Structure formats: structure tokens, C-alpha cells
Amino acid sequence: MMTNGMYEIISKKRDGLELTREEISYVISGYVGGGIPDYQIAAWLMAIYIRGLNERELADLTEIMLASGDRIPLDGVPGIKIDKHSTGGVGDKISFVVAPLVAACGVRVPMLSGRGLGHTGGTLDKLEAIPGMNVFLIPAQLRSVLAETGMVICGQTDSIVPADKKLYALRDATATVSSIPLIASSIMSKKLALGTDGIVLDVKTGSGAFMKDEQDALRLCRAMVAIGEKTGRPTLGIISNMDQPLGRAVGNSLEIIESIEALKGKGPEDIMQVTSALGFCMLRAAGIETSYAQAIDRFGEAIASGRALSVFRRFIAAQGGDPRVCDDYSLLPASPQQVEWAAPASGFIEAIDSLLVGMAAIDTGAGRRKKEDAVGYGSGFVFQAKVGDRVEKGRTIVTVHSDRPEQTPIVLERLSEAIRIGPRPVAEPKMILHLVDKDGARPWTYS
Ligand code: URA
């Protein structure tokens, strides 16, 4: 009987028909409970991959996945709480800049983050570069750090959306990861588990992004915004550019240093553009009426007064880390070897392929190939030039910091593949492409 039920549900979706909430609930609870075998769920996932889900089915799937696990209520923490989520990229350290900035403007920022796997770095790994930093918090500790400092960043436990953990492993083995409704329900079920008042999404597009195609990124963002709004949480998203690494640093300690520099008012232009766009969306999700120009003024004041850096210092200390790293970068792990990659020709930088840079970063020791791999916290890259810059032959473009000197020839080769220099001037890439909110998507026009 149970098998017949599943057989019919698979056939319905295979034929492009709409599933009821009861049918979706039957699938998820049966799978989590062990009553439905992997092979039937795999067929169901493939049917969704091909046929998709409508808005109602997607909201139902997300809510049912969310209900498979625990939630972390934040009611006891005073103030408005807004989460920011990025779909991941190379050099993406925006959380460390935007969270203290927005917290310094009076909005609390709790985030459940992940580790790096493959070419993208992980927020938790970057934080663990700070001596003593603890990213394993129980919900009571999470609430207390958030209440005390205005921000908190920690890992997510296995009890949050267990259905996603099981489904994701199966999707990974059945070529069904890259389905927009499956990605949207996976991400949003985990976001909704945290009791925030609103959610802001940074969906990246370009060579180093999960969604390489801009229109796919837009579809994913719209689907996630619709889920958030349907469940009663103000949700906004941006589509941002991940064609080249964000900022100048790639790698754990190196990105922490760049983030602290940004909080001291010395952040690279692209980092500050993405930070400002997301911070503006976070203030809006918090119900603060502000123009973009007013938001920028508030962030400028939070940096100039030192309040944003002070939030970051208190957050580090509250999670057991050494806040002195904000003043003395030598307290952060450093790699034993530094090597330069120099421009092979004079000209203009046309491209820095972030997927290839992310892969090269793994070879320096900064990332993992397998979940069990150790991370070299001091490893990675510092770029001296970015797309659009004019460079002279022989000038250093990248400083490679490596914990794995034996891999350096491969790293340098990968960089040669990633960085393209041409004879003609190249425009600086546009960082923010679209804004998505409850009224729909439109091109990003703020500056
Ligand atoms: N990240 C997630 O959390 N889930 C997906 O399905 C893809 C990316």
C-alpha cells in the first residue's frame, strides 16, 4: 500500500501534475522515517528536477522539510533580528563586514553558516582562523551572544532540517542538485528554522557561483523570496557578481584581515558595494524606512565612529576568540611560504576566473576536497590587481600564501589559467545586478 502511494506520487509528478500538501508530506515523513526507499525518492527527485514545482508546492515542501527538525526560537532576544544568506563564492567575507555594520545600526544579525567544500570557502572555517573562536553553540549560547553583542555566527546542528541532510546526499548522487525548487526548499527550510524577523539573500552568479547563469540566479532568488514572504517573513534578495573573487584576499586568515580592514574604512570597492547593498536590504527587511543614500551614510558613520569594529571585537570575545586580532594581525595563523605570481605581459586584466582561483586555493591548503580534510588557515591569495586594472609585465599580481609548498608549481599554473590579460581597456564589472523583493525583480539602480 505504502509503495503504491509512492508509485502514484512519482507518476503524477512525472506527468507534470500538481502534488497535494498531503502527498508531499507523505513523501518527506516516509523518507525521514525510513519507510520509503532511496530508489523511489531518487525517481521523485528526478521528476521534480524535470517537471518543477509550482509556488504552492514549493512552499509546502519547504514547510514540511522545516517541520522535520528543530527550530531555534529567538523571541527572548530583544530587537529585530535579520539573517543574511549567501549562495557562496570565492573570497566572500561579506558576513564579517555587513553583520557588525547592521548590528551597529541597531538590527540584530544571527547567522547559521557552513564550512567550505569544493572551490568555495566556508564562513565557519574563516572564523576558526581566529585563535580560540568557538562556532559550536547551543541555542541558549546563540541567543546570549546575539543579545550581548548584536550578532552571532555559528554552525547548524544535525537536528535542524534532517530531511534536507538526507535528501541532499541523495541529490548529490543522482544528478538532481541543480534544480531550482530543490535548492530553494533546501536553503529556505534551514533559514526558516532560525526564528528571525526577516531574511536577506545574496544569490551569486558568474564563474565562481553555484548559479553560473544570471537568469537561473534570478529564478532561484525569486523562488526563495516568494517562500520567505509566503511564510510571513519579509525577504529581499540581490543578484551579485561572482565572476572574479570578491575583494583582494582569498583564504581564511587573509579574509579575516581584509574584513577587519573594511571595518576600519579600508575595504576594497567591490566588498563595500556588496556590503552596502545587502546592508540596505537588511535595514529594509527590519522595517526601517531608509533611502539607499541614508543607509550608506549610516554605515559610513558606524565605520568612522569605530562602532562597527567594536561590535566585531565583542562578537569575537563572546564566542571565545581573541579580539586582539583586530589590532595585531600577527596573532592570526600565517603560512610558511609566500610566492609571487607576476604578469606575463603588459595590458589590462580581462578576467580572473573565480572557479579556477577557488580550485587553486585548495591546492595552497586553504580549502578542502573532502569533508575530512584539514584546512591551512594561513593559506590563500592576495591579489594586487583586479579586472579592469592596467598591469605591466613582471609586476606582481598575486601573492600566494601556501601551507603546501610542494603544490606551488600547480597553484602557479592554475593562476596562469585563471588570469587573462589583454591589450584593450576593460570596464570594471558591475557588482550588483538585480534586486528582488515582494514586488518582483528589477535591475539594481542604486549607487
Ligand atoms: N545549498 C544548500 O543549502 N542546498 C542546496 O540545495 C544547494 C546549496
Coordinates of C-alpha atoms and ligand atoms in Angstrom, one line a residue:
M1 CA 0.0 0.0 0.0
M2 CA 2.8 2.4 1.0
T3 CA 4.7 1.5 -2.2
N4 CA 1.6 2.1 -4.3
G5 CA 1.1 5.5 -2.7
M6 CA 4.7 6.5 -3.6
Y7 CA 4.4 4.9 -7.1
E8 CA 1.4 7.1 -7.8
I9 CA 3.0 10.2 -6.4
I10 CA 6.1 9.7 -8.6
S11 CA 3.8 9.0 -11.7
K12 CA 1.9 12.2 -11.0
K13 CA 5.0 14.4 -10.9
R14 CA 6.5 12.5 -13.9
D15 CA 3.4 13.5 -15.9
G16 CA 3.6 17.2 -14.8
L17 CA 0.7 17.1 -12.4
E18 CA 0.4 19.1 -9.1
L19 CA 1.1 17.3 -5.9
T20 CA -1.1 18.0 -2.8
R21 CA 0.3 19.0 0.5
E22 CA -0.6 15.6 1.9
E23 CA 1.3 13.8 -0.8
I24 CA 4.4 15.9 -0.2
S25 CA 4.1 15.3 3.5
Y26 CA 3.7 11.6 2.9
V27 CA 7.0 11.5 0.8
I28 CA 9.1 13.5 3.3
S29 CA 7.9 11.9 6.5
G30 CA 8.1 8.4 4.8
Y31 CA 11.7 9.1 3.8
V32 CA 12.9 10.6 7.1
G33 CA 11.2 7.7 8.9
G34 CA 12.9 5.1 6.8
G35 CA 9.6 3.8 5.2
I36 CA 10.3 4.8 1.6
P37 CA 13.4 3.5 -0.1
D38 CA 16.1 5.7 -1.7
Y39 CA 15.3 4.5 -5.2
Q40 CA 11.7 5.8 -5.1
I41 CA 12.8 9.1 -3.6
A42 CA 15.5 9.4 -6.3
A43 CA 12.8 8.9 -9.0
W44 CA 10.6 11.5 -7.3
L45 CA 13.6 14.0 -7.2
M46 CA 14.3 13.4 -10.9
A47 CA 10.6 14.0 -11.7
I48 CA 10.8 17.3 -9.8
Y49 CA 14.1 18.2 -11.5
I50 CA 12.4 17.8 -14.9
R51 CA 8.9 19.0 -14.2
G52 CA 9.5 21.6 -11.4
L53 CA 7.1 22.6 -8.6
N54 CA 4.6 25.4 -8.6
E55 CA 4.7 28.2 -5.9
R56 CA 2.3 26.4 -3.7
E57 CA 4.0 23.0 -3.9
L58 CA 7.3 24.7 -3.2
A59 CA 6.1 26.5 -0.1
D60 CA 4.5 23.2 1.1
L61 CA 7.7 21.2 0.5
T62 CA 9.8 23.9 2.4
E63 CA 7.4 24.0 5.4
I64 CA 7.2 20.2 5.6
M65 CA 11.0 19.9 5.4
L66 CA 11.3 22.6 8.1
A67 CA 8.9 20.6 10.3
S68 CA 11.2 17.5 10.1
G69 CA 13.5 19.0 12.7
D70 CA 14.1 21.5 15.5
R71 CA 13.7 25.3 15.3
I72 CA 15.8 27.9 17.2
P73 CA 13.3 30.5 18.6
L74 CA 14.7 34.0 19.2
D75 CA 11.7 35.5 20.9
G76 CA 13.7 36.0 24.1
V77 CA 16.2 38.3 22.4
P78 CA 15.0 41.9 22.2
G79 CA 15.0 43.8 18.9
I80 CA 14.5 43.0 15.3
K81 CA 16.6 40.0 14.0
I82 CA 17.6 39.7 10.3
D83 CA 19.6 36.9 8.8
K84 CA 21.8 37.2 5.7
H85 CA 22.5 34.2 3.4
S86 CA 24.9 33.9 0.5
T87 CA 24.8 31.1 -2.0
G88 CA 28.6 31.1 -1.8
G89 CA 31.5 32.2 -3.8
V90 CA 35.3 32.8 -3.7
G91 CA 36.6 35.5 -1.3
D92 CA 33.1 36.0 0.1
K93 CA 33.7 37.5 3.5
I94 CA 30.7 39.9 3.4
S95 CA 29.1 38.4 6.5
F96 CA 32.0 39.7 8.7
V97 CA 31.6 43.2 7.4
V98 CA 27.8 43.5 7.0
A99 CA 26.8 41.8 10.3
P100 CA 28.7 44.3 12.5
L101 CA 27.7 47.2 10.4
V102 CA 24.0 46.4 10.5
A103 CA 24.2 45.5 14.2
A104 CA 25.9 48.9 14.8
C105 CA 22.7 50.4 13.3
G106 CA 20.5 48.6 15.8
V107 CA 19.4 45.5 14.0
R108 CA 20.5 42.1 15.4
V109 CA 22.1 39.7 13.0
P110 CA 22.1 35.9 13.7
M111 CA 23.5 33.6 11.1
L112 CA 23.8 29.8 10.8
S113 CA 26.7 29.2 8.5
G114 CA 28.6 26.3 6.9
R115 CA 32.1 25.0 6.1
G116 CA 33.9 25.2 2.8
L117 CA 33.7 22.3 0.4
G118 CA 35.0 22.4 -3.2
H119 CA 36.0 25.8 -4.6
T120 CA 34.0 28.0 -2.2
G121 CA 35.3 28.9 1.2
G122 CA 33.3 28.4 4.4
T123 CA 32.3 31.1 6.9
L124 CA 33.0 28.8 9.8
D125 CA 36.5 27.9 8.6
K126 CA 37.3 31.6 8.2
L127 CA 36.1 32.3 11.7
E128 CA 38.1 29.4 13.1
A129 CA 41.3 31.1 11.9
I130 CA 40.8 33.4 14.9
P131 CA 42.5 31.8 17.9
G132 CA 40.0 30.4 20.4
M133 CA 36.9 31.0 18.3
N134 CA 34.0 28.6 19.0
V135 CA 31.5 28.1 16.3
F136 CA 29.6 25.2 18.0
L137 CA 27.0 27.0 20.1
I138 CA 23.9 25.5 21.6
P139 CA 20.7 27.6 21.1
A140 CA 20.9 29.2 24.5
Q141 CA 24.5 30.4 23.8
L142 CA 23.5 31.6 20.4
R143 CA 20.8 33.7 21.9
S144 CA 23.0 35.1 24.6
V145 CA 25.8 36.1 22.2
L146 CA 23.2 37.7 19.9
A147 CA 21.6 39.6 22.8
E148 CA 25.0 40.7 24.2
T149 CA 26.8 41.8 21.0
G150 CA 24.2 42.3 18.3
M151 CA 25.5 39.4 16.1
V152 CA 26.3 35.7 16.2
I153 CA 27.6 33.3 13.6
C154 CA 27.7 29.6 14.3
G155 CA 27.2 26.2 12.7
Q156 CA 24.0 24.4 12.2
T157 CA 23.3 21.2 14.2
D158 CA 22.1 17.9 12.7
S159 CA 18.7 18.4 14.3
I160 CA 17.9 21.4 12.0
V161 CA 16.0 20.1 8.9
P162 CA 17.2 16.4 9.0
A163 CA 15.1 15.9 5.8
D164 CA 17.5 18.2 3.9
K165 CA 20.6 16.3 5.0
K166 CA 19.1 13.0 3.7
L167 CA 17.7 14.5 0.5
Y168 CA 20.8 16.5 -0.3
A169 CA 23.0 13.3 -0.1
L170 CA 20.7 11.5 -2.5
R171 CA 20.5 14.6 -4.8
D172 CA 24.3 14.6 -4.8
A173 CA 24.4 11.0 -6.0
T174 CA 21.6 11.3 -8.6
A175 CA 22.4 14.5 -10.5
T176 CA 19.5 16.4 -9.1
V177 CA 21.3 19.1 -7.1
S178 CA 20.9 21.8 -9.7
S179 CA 17.1 22.0 -9.6
I180 CA 15.8 25.5 -8.6
P181 CA 12.9 24.3 -6.5
L182 CA 15.1 21.7 -4.7
I183 CA 17.8 24.3 -4.0
A184 CA 15.2 26.9 -2.9
S185 CA 13.4 24.5 -0.5
S186 CA 16.8 23.2 0.9
I187 CA 18.1 26.7 1.6
M188 CA 14.9 28.3 2.8
S189 CA 13.9 25.4 5.2
K190 CA 17.2 25.9 7.0
K191 CA 16.8 29.7 7.0
L192 CA 13.2 29.4 8.4
A193 CA 14.4 27.2 11.3
L194 CA 16.0 30.2 12.8
G195 CA 13.4 32.5 14.4
T196 CA 14.4 35.7 12.6
D197 CA 12.1 38.6 11.6
G198 CA 13.3 38.7 8.1
I199 CA 15.8 37.2 5.6
V200 CA 18.2 38.8 3.1
L201 CA 19.6 36.7 0.3
D202 CA 22.8 37.2 -1.8
V203 CA 22.4 34.9 -4.8
K204 CA 25.7 34.9 -6.7
T205 CA 26.1 34.5 -10.4
G206 CA 29.2 34.1 -12.6
S207 CA 32.2 31.7 -13.0
G208 CA 32.7 31.0 -9.2
A209 CA 29.0 30.8 -8.3
F210 CA 26.7 27.9 -7.8
M211 CA 24.3 29.5 -10.4
K212 CA 26.6 30.4 -13.3
D213 CA 23.7 31.7 -15.4
E214 CA 22.2 35.1 -14.4
Q215 CA 18.7 34.2 -15.3
D216 CA 18.9 31.0 -13.2
A217 CA 20.2 33.0 -10.3
L218 CA 17.3 35.4 -10.7
R219 CA 14.8 32.4 -10.8
L220 CA 16.3 30.9 -7.7
C221 CA 16.2 34.3 -5.9
R222 CA 12.6 34.9 -6.8
A223 CA 11.6 31.4 -5.7
M224 CA 13.3 31.9 -2.3
V225 CA 11.8 35.4 -1.8
A226 CA 8.4 34.0 -2.6
I227 CA 8.8 31.3 0.0
G228 CA 10.0 33.7 2.7
E229 CA 7.1 36.1 2.0
K230 CA 4.6 33.3 2.0
T231 CA 5.7 32.2 5.4
G232 CA 5.3 35.8 6.7
R233 CA 8.9 36.9 6.8
P234 CA 10.0 40.0 4.9
T235 CA 12.5 38.6 2.4
L236 CA 14.7 40.5 0.0
G237 CA 17.4 39.3 -2.3
I238 CA 20.1 40.6 -4.6
I239 CA 21.9 39.0 -7.5
S240 CA 25.6 39.8 -7.3
N241 CA 28.6 39.2 -9.5
M242 CA 30.9 36.3 -8.7
D243 CA 32.9 36.3 -12.0
Q244 CA 36.1 37.2 -10.2
P245 CA 37.0 36.7 -6.5
L246 CA 35.4 39.2 -4.1
G247 CA 37.9 41.7 -2.6
R248 CA 41.6 41.1 -2.8
A249 CA 42.0 38.2 -0.3
V250 CA 41.1 34.5 -0.7
G251 CA 41.8 32.2 2.3
N252 CA 40.8 32.1 5.9
S253 CA 43.2 34.4 7.9
L254 CA 43.7 36.6 4.9
E255 CA 39.9 37.2 4.6
I256 CA 39.6 37.9 8.3
I257 CA 42.3 40.6 7.9
E258 CA 40.5 42.1 4.9
S259 CA 37.2 42.1 6.7
I260 CA 38.8 43.9 9.7
E261 CA 40.4 46.4 7.3
A262 CA 36.9 47.0 5.8
L263 CA 35.5 47.7 9.3
K264 CA 38.4 50.3 9.7
G265 CA 37.2 52.0 6.5
K266 CA 39.8 50.4 4.2
G267 CA 37.7 47.9 2.4
P268 CA 38.1 47.2 -1.4
E269 CA 35.4 48.9 -3.5
D270 CA 33.7 45.6 -4.6
I271 CA 33.4 44.4 -1.0
M272 CA 31.9 47.7 0.1
Q273 CA 29.4 47.7 -2.8
V274 CA 28.1 44.3 -1.9
T275 CA 28.1 45.1 1.8
S276 CA 26.2 48.3 1.2
A277 CA 23.6 46.6 -1.0
L278 CA 23.0 43.8 1.5
G279 CA 23.0 46.1 4.5
F280 CA 20.4 48.3 2.8
C281 CA 18.2 45.3 2.2
M282 CA 18.7 44.2 5.8
L283 CA 17.6 47.6 7.2
R284 CA 14.5 47.4 4.9
A285 CA 13.7 43.8 5.9
A286 CA 13.9 45.1 9.5
G287 CA 11.1 47.6 8.6
I288 CA 13.5 50.7 8.7
E289 CA 12.3 53.3 6.2
T290 CA 15.5 54.4 4.6
S291 CA 16.8 55.5 1.2
Y292 CA 19.9 53.9 -0.2
A293 CA 21.8 57.2 0.4
Q294 CA 20.7 57.4 4.0
A295 CA 21.7 53.7 4.6
I296 CA 25.2 54.4 3.2
D297 CA 25.5 57.4 5.5
R298 CA 24.6 55.3 8.5
F299 CA 27.1 52.6 7.5
G300 CA 29.8 55.3 7.0
E301 CA 29.1 56.7 10.4
A302 CA 29.2 53.2 12.0
I303 CA 32.7 52.7 10.5
A304 CA 34.0 56.2 11.2
S305 CA 33.0 56.1 14.8
G306 CA 34.5 52.6 15.4
R307 CA 31.1 51.2 16.5
A308 CA 31.1 48.5 13.8
L309 CA 34.6 47.3 14.7
S310 CA 33.6 47.4 18.3
V311 CA 30.7 45.0 17.6
F312 CA 33.0 42.7 15.8
R313 CA 35.5 42.7 18.7
R314 CA 32.7 41.9 21.2
F315 CA 31.3 39.2 19.0
I316 CA 34.8 37.5 18.7
A317 CA 35.3 37.7 22.5
A318 CA 31.8 36.4 23.2
Q319 CA 32.5 33.3 21.1
G320 CA 35.7 32.6 22.9
G321 CA 38.0 34.2 20.3
D322 CA 40.9 36.6 20.8
P323 CA 39.7 40.1 19.9
R324 CA 43.3 41.4 19.9
V325 CA 43.4 40.0 16.3
C326 CA 41.6 43.2 15.3
D327 CA 44.8 45.2 16.2
D328 CA 47.5 42.7 15.7
Y329 CA 47.2 40.5 12.6
S330 CA 50.3 38.6 13.6
L331 CA 48.1 36.7 16.1
L332 CA 46.4 35.0 13.1
P333 CA 47.8 31.9 11.5
A334 CA 50.3 32.6 8.7
S335 CA 51.7 30.3 6.0
P336 CA 55.3 29.4 5.9
Q337 CA 55.7 30.2 2.2
Q338 CA 55.0 33.3 0.2
V339 CA 55.5 33.3 -3.6
E340 CA 54.6 35.9 -6.2
W341 CA 52.7 35.4 -9.5
A342 CA 53.8 38.1 -11.9
A343 CA 52.0 39.4 -15.0
P344 CA 53.4 37.5 -18.1
A345 CA 52.6 40.5 -20.3
S346 CA 51.6 44.2 -20.1
G347 CA 48.0 45.1 -20.7
F348 CA 44.6 45.1 -18.9
I349 CA 43.2 42.3 -16.7
E350 CA 40.3 40.9 -18.7
A351 CA 39.2 38.1 -16.3
I352 CA 40.1 36.4 -13.1
D353 CA 38.1 33.1 -13.2
S354 CA 36.9 32.6 -9.7
L355 CA 36.2 28.9 -10.1
L356 CA 39.8 28.3 -11.1
V357 CA 41.1 30.6 -8.3
G358 CA 38.9 28.7 -5.8
M359 CA 40.4 25.4 -7.0
A360 CA 43.9 26.8 -6.8
A361 CA 43.2 28.0 -3.2
I362 CA 42.5 24.4 -2.2
D363 CA 46.0 23.5 -3.5
T364 CA 47.5 26.1 -1.2
G365 CA 45.8 24.3 1.7
A366 CA 43.1 27.0 2.2
G367 CA 40.2 24.7 1.3
R368 CA 39.0 21.1 1.4
R369 CA 38.5 18.5 -1.3
K370 CA 36.8 16.1 1.2
K371 CA 34.8 16.8 4.3
E372 CA 37.6 15.2 6.5
D373 CA 40.4 17.3 5.0
A374 CA 42.3 19.7 7.4
V375 CA 42.4 23.4 6.5
G376 CA 45.6 25.5 6.4
Y377 CA 44.3 28.7 8.0
G378 CA 47.1 31.0 6.8
S379 CA 47.0 29.9 3.1
G380 CA 45.4 31.6 0.1
F381 CA 46.0 34.5 -2.1
V382 CA 46.2 38.3 -2.0
F383 CA 45.5 40.0 -5.4
Q384 CA 47.3 43.2 -6.1
A385 CA 45.2 43.9 -9.2
K386 CA 41.7 43.1 -10.4
V387 CA 39.6 43.0 -13.6
G388 CA 40.0 46.4 -15.4
D389 CA 43.4 47.3 -13.9
R390 CA 46.3 48.1 -16.2
V391 CA 49.4 46.0 -15.4
E392 CA 53.0 45.9 -16.5
K393 CA 54.8 42.8 -17.5
G394 CA 56.7 41.4 -14.5
R395 CA 54.5 43.2 -11.9
T396 CA 53.2 41.1 -9.0
I397 CA 49.5 40.3 -9.5
V398 CA 49.0 37.7 -6.8
T399 CA 50.9 36.8 -3.6
V400 CA 50.5 33.1 -2.9
H401 CA 50.5 32.1 0.7
S402 CA 50.9 28.3 1.0
D403 CA 51.0 25.6 3.6
R404 CA 51.7 23.1 0.9
P405 CA 54.9 24.4 -0.9
E406 CA 55.1 21.1 -2.8
Q407 CA 51.9 22.1 -4.6
T408 CA 53.1 25.6 -5.5
P409 CA 54.0 24.8 -9.2
I410 CA 50.4 23.6 -9.7
V411 CA 49.0 26.6 -8.0
L412 CA 51.0 29.0 -10.2
E413 CA 49.9 27.1 -13.3
R414 CA 46.2 27.3 -12.2
L415 CA 46.6 31.1 -11.7
S416 CA 48.1 31.4 -15.2
E417 CA 44.9 29.7 -16.5
A418 CA 42.6 31.8 -14.3
I419 CA 44.0 35.3 -15.1
R420 CA 43.6 36.7 -18.6
I421 CA 45.5 39.8 -19.7
G422 CA 44.6 41.5 -23.0
P423 CA 45.6 44.6 -24.9
R424 CA 42.4 46.7 -24.7
P425 CA 40.9 48.5 -21.7
V426 CA 38.2 46.6 -19.9
A427 CA 35.3 48.1 -17.9
E428 CA 35.1 47.3 -14.2
P429 CA 32.4 44.7 -13.7
K430 CA 29.0 45.7 -12.3
M431 CA 28.8 44.1 -8.8
I432 CA 25.0 44.2 -8.1
L433 CA 22.8 43.2 -10.9
H434 CA 19.2 42.9 -9.6
L435 CA 17.1 43.5 -6.5
V436 CA 14.2 41.1 -5.7
D437 CA 11.5 41.8 -3.2
K438 CA 7.8 41.0 -2.7
D439 CA 7.0 43.2 -5.7
G440 CA 9.2 41.2 -8.0
A441 CA 12.7 41.6 -9.6
R442 CA 14.2 44.7 -11.1
P443 CA 17.6 45.9 -12.2
W444 CA 19.7 47.3 -9.4
T445 CA 19.9 51.1 -10.0
Y446 CA 21.2 52.4 -6.6
S447 CA 24.7 53.8 -6.4
Ligands
URA1 N1 22.9 25.0 -0.6 C1 22.0 24.3 0.1 O1 21.9 24.5 1.3 N2 21.2 23.5 -0.6 C2 21.2 23.3 -1.9 O2 20.4 22.5 -2.4 C3 22.2 23.9 -2.6 C4 23.1 24.8 -2.0

